[in-house]
GROMACS .gro file of C-alpha atoms in nm:
model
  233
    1UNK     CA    1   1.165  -3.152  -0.574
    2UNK     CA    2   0.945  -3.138  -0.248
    3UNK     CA    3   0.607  -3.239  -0.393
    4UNK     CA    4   0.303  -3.061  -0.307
    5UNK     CA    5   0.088  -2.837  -0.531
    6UNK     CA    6   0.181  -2.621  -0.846
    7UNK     CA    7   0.258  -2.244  -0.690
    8UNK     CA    8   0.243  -1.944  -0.954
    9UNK     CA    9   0.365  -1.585  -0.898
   10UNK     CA   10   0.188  -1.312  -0.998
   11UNK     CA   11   0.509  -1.049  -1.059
   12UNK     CA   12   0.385  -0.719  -0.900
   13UNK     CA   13   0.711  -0.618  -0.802
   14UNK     CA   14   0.770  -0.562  -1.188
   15UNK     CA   15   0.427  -0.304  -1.214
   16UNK     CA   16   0.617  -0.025  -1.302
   17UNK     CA   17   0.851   0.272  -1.125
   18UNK     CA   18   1.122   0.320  -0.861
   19UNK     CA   19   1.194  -0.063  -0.871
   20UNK     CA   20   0.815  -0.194  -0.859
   21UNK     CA   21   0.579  -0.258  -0.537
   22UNK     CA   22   0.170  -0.319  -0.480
   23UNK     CA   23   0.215   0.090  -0.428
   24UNK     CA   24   0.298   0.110  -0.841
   25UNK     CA   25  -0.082  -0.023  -0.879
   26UNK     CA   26  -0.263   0.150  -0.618
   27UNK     CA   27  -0.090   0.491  -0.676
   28UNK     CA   28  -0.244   0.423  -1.058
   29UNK     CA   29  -0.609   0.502  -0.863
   30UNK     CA   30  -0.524   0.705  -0.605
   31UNK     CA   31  -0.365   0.961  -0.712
   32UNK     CA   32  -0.638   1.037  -1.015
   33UNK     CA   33  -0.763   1.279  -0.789
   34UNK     CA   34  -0.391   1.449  -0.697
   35UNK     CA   35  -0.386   1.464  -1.062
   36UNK     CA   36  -0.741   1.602  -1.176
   37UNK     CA   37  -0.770   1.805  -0.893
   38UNK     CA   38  -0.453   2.037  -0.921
   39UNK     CA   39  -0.253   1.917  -0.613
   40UNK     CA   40   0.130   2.033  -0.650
   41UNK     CA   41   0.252   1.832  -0.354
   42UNK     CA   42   0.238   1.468  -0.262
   43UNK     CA   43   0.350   1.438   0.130
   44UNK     CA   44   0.350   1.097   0.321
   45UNK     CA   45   0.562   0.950   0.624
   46UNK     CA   46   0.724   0.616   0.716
   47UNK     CA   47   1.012   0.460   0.845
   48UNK     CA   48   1.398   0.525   0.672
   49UNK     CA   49   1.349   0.206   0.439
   50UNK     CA   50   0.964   0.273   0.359
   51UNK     CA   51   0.824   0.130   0.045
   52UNK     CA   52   0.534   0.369   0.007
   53UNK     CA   53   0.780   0.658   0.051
   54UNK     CA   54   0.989   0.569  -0.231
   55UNK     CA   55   0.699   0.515  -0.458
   56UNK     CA   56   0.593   0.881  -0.328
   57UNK     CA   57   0.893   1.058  -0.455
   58UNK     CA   58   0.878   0.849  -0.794
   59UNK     CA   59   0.561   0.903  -0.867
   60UNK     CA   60   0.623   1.295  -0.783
   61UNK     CA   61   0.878   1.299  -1.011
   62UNK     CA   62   0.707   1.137  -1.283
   63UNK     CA   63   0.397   1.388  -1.273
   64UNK     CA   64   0.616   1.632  -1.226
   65UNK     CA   65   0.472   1.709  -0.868
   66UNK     CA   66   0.692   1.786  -0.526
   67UNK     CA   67   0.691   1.556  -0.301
   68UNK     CA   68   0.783   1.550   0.097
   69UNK     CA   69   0.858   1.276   0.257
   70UNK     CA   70   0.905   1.264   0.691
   71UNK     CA   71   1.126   1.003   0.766
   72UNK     CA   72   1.178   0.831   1.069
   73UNK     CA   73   1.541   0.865   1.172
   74UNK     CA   74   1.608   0.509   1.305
   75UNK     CA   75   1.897   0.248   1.250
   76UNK     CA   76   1.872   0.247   0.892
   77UNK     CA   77   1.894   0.617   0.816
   78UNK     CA   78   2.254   0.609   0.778
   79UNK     CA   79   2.418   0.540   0.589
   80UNK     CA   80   2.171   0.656   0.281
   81UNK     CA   81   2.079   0.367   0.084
   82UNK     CA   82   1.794   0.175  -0.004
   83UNK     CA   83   1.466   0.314  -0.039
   84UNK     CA   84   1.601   0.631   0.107
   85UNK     CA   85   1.828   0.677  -0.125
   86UNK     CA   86   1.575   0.661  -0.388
   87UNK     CA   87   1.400   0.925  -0.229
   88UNK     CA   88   1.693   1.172  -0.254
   89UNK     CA   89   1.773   1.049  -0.613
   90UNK     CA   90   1.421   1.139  -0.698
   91UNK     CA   91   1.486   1.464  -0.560
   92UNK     CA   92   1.198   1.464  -0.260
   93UNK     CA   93   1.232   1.696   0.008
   94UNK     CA   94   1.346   1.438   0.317
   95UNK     CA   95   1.263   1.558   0.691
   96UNK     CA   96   1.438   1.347   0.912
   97UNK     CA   97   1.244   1.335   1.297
   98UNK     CA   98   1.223   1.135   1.586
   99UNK     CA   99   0.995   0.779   1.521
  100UNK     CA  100   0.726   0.853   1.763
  101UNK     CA  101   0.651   1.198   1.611
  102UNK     CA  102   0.599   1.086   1.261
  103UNK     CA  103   0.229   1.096   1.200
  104UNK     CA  104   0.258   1.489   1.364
  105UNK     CA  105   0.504   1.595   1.255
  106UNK     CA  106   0.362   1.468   0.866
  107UNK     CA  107   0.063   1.685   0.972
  108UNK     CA  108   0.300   1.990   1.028
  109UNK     CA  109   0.454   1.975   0.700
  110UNK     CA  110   0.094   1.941   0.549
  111UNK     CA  111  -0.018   2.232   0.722
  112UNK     CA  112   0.263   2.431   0.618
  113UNK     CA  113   0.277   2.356   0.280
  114UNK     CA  114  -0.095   2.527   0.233
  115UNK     CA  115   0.012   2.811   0.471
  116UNK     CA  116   0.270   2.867   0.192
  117UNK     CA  117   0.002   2.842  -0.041
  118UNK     CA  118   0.039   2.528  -0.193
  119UNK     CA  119  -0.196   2.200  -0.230
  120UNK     CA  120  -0.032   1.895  -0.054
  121UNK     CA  121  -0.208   1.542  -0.085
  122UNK     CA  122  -0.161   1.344   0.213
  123UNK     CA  123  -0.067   0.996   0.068
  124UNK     CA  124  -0.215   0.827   0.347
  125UNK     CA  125  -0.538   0.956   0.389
  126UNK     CA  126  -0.711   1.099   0.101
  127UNK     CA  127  -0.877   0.889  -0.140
  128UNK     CA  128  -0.717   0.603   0.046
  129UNK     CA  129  -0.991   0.377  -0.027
  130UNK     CA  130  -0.875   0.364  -0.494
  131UNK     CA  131  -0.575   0.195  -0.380
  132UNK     CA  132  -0.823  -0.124  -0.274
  133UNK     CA  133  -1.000  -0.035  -0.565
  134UNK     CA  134  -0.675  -0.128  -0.770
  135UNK     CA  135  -0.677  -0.447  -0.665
  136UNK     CA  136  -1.020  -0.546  -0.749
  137UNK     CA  137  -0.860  -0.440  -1.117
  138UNK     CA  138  -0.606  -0.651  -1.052
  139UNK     CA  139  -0.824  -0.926  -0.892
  140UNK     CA  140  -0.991  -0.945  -1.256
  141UNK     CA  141  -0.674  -0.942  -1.454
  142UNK     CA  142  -0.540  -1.248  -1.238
  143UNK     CA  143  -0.869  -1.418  -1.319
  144UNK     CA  144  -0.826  -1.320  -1.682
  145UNK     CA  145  -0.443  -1.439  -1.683
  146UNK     CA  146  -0.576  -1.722  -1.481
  147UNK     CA  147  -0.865  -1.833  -1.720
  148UNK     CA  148  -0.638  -1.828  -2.051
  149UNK     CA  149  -0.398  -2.038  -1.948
  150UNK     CA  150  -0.691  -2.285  -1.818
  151UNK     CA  151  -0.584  -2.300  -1.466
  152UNK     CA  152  -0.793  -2.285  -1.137
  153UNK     CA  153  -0.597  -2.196  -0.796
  154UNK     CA  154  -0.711  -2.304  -0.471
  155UNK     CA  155  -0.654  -1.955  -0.311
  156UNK     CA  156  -0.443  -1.656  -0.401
  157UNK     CA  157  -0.161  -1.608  -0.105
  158UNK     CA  158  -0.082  -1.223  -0.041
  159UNK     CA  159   0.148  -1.099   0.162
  160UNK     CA  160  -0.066  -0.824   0.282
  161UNK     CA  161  -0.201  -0.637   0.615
  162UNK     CA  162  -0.474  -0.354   0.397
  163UNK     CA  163  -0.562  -0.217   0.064
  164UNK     CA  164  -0.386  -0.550  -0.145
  165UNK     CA  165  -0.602  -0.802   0.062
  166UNK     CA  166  -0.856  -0.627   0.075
  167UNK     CA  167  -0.934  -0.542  -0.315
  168UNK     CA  168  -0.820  -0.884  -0.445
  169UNK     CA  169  -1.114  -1.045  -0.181
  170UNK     CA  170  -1.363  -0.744  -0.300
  171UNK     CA  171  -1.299  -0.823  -0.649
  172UNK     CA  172  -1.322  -1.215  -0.643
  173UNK     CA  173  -1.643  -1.170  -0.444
  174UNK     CA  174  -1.776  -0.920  -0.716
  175UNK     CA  175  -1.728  -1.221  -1.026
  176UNK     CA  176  -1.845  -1.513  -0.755
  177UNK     CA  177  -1.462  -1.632  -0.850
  178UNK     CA  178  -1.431  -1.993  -0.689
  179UNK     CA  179  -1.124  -1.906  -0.505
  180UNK     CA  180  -1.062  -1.646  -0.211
  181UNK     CA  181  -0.818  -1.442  -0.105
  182UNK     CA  182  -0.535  -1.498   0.157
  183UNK     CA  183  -0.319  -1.269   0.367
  184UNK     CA  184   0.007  -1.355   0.501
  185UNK     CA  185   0.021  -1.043   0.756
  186UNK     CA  186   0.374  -0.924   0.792
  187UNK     CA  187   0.287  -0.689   1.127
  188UNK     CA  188   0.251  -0.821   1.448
  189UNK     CA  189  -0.089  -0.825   1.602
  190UNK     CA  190  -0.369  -1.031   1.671
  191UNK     CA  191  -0.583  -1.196   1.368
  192UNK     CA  192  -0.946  -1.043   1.538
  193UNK     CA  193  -0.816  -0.757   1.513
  194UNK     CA  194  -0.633  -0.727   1.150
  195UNK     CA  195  -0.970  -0.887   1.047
  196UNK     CA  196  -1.176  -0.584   1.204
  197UNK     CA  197  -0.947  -0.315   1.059
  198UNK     CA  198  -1.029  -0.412   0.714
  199UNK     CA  199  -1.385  -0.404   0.755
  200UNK     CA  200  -1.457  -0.075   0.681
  201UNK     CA  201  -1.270  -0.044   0.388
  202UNK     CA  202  -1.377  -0.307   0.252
  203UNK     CA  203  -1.763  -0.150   0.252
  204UNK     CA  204  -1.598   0.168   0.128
  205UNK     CA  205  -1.470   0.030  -0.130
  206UNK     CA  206  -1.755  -0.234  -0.223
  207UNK     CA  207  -2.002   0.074  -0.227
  208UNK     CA  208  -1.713   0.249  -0.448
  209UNK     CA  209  -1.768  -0.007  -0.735
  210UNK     CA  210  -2.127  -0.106  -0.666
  211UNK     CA  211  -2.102  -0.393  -0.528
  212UNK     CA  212  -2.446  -0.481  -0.310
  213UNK     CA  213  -2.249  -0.637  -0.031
  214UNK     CA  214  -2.178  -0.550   0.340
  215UNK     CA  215  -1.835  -0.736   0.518
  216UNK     CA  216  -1.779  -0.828   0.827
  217UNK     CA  217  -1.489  -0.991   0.997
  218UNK     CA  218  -1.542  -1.341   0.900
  219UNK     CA  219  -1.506  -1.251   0.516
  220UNK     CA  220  -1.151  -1.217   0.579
  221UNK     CA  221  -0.888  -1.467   0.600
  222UNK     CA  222  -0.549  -1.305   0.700
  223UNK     CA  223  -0.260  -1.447   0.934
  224UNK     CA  224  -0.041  -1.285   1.118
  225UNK     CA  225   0.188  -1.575   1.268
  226UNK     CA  226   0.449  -1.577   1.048
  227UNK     CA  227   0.497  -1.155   1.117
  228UNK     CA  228   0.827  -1.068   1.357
  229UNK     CA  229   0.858  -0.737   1.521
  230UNK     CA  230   1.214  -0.710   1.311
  231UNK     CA  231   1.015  -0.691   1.009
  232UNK     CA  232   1.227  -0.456   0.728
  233UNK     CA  233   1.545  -0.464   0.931
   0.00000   0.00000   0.00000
């Protein structure tokens, strides 16, 4: 009705558990290791509404893993619904604590768990780099989607601040595709620097798949105008 080009939708909230999410794919890589390894407890932190915490406790459940998940007790906590409701449906173990201790007191809970004797994967940190690596999979399915239907995009549009952008541009540079990638940043900061952070994952994960190429800044394309500090309220 308003002109302008054809835009198609590539449905990754429908990839799989606990109401779908970009964490369904990546959690397919990164937690091969959690899995092969022997780890019995999948611990990670965010806010009360946090998309990678729900996808913690589902995927827990699933692989019939524990999960823990430090919550930030903030305007949303109560009452319990949402994503943090999910969590407690999925029967995680939720610690509520005060937002600027999150990231410590995350730490606590994954020092504790191996003083108890257990093997907690930190969902943030290790083997962080495979969920970039899922999107250079996914990168190549789009192209394949893309390619049997006959149709060649300008760009693909991401709303994305890490590991989504950041696969999809490794894995159109790794099949020269003709189009880039595009982030729509949804946190508030300044474009030199989202650029810089994803710079050396982006290595990590080109080395990762063998992929002779070294980033830098300007191979990035990511905006972070649109981004307001209320972002998930």
């Amino acid at each position: 009705a308003y002109g302008g080009p054809d835009i198609l939708m590539k449905r990754d909230d429908l990839t799989g558990s606990a109401l779908g999410g970009c964490e369904a794919r990546q959690f397919s890589f990164s937690l091969g290791p959690a899995i092969s390894e022997g780890y019995d407890y999948l611990v990670c932190a965010g806010d009360s509404q946090s998309n990678i915490a729900r996808h913690t406790a589902a995927a827990a459940a699933e692989l019939g893993l524990k999960a823990v998940v430090v919550i930030a007790r903030d305007q949303h906590s109560y009452p319990t619904q949402g994503n943090l409701l999910i969590n407690h449906l999925m029967d995680a173990k939720v610690r509520y604590v005060f937002p600027t201790t999150v990231e410590s007191e995350k730490n606590k809970a994954l020092e504790q768990l191996r003083i108890d004797g257990h093997k907690p994967y930190d969902m943030h940190a290790d083997n962080a780099v495979l969920r970039s690596v899922a999107y250079v999979e996914g990168a190549l399915e789009l192209c394949e989607q893309l390619a049997a239907r006959k149709i060649s995009p300008q760009a693909i549009y991401t709303s994305s601040r890490l590991y989504t952008l950041i696969g999809l541009t490794v894995g159109l540079n790794a099949i020269n595709a003709s189009m880039g990638a595009v982030g729509i940043n949804y946190w508030v900061e300044e474009d030199d620097a989202a650029r810089e952070r994803l710079v050396p994952v982006a290595n990590e994960c080109a080395t990762l798949i063998g992929l002779d190429r070294t980033y830098t800044a300007a191979d990035f394309e990511i905006y972070s105008e649109f981004a307001k500090p209320d972002f998930g309220e």
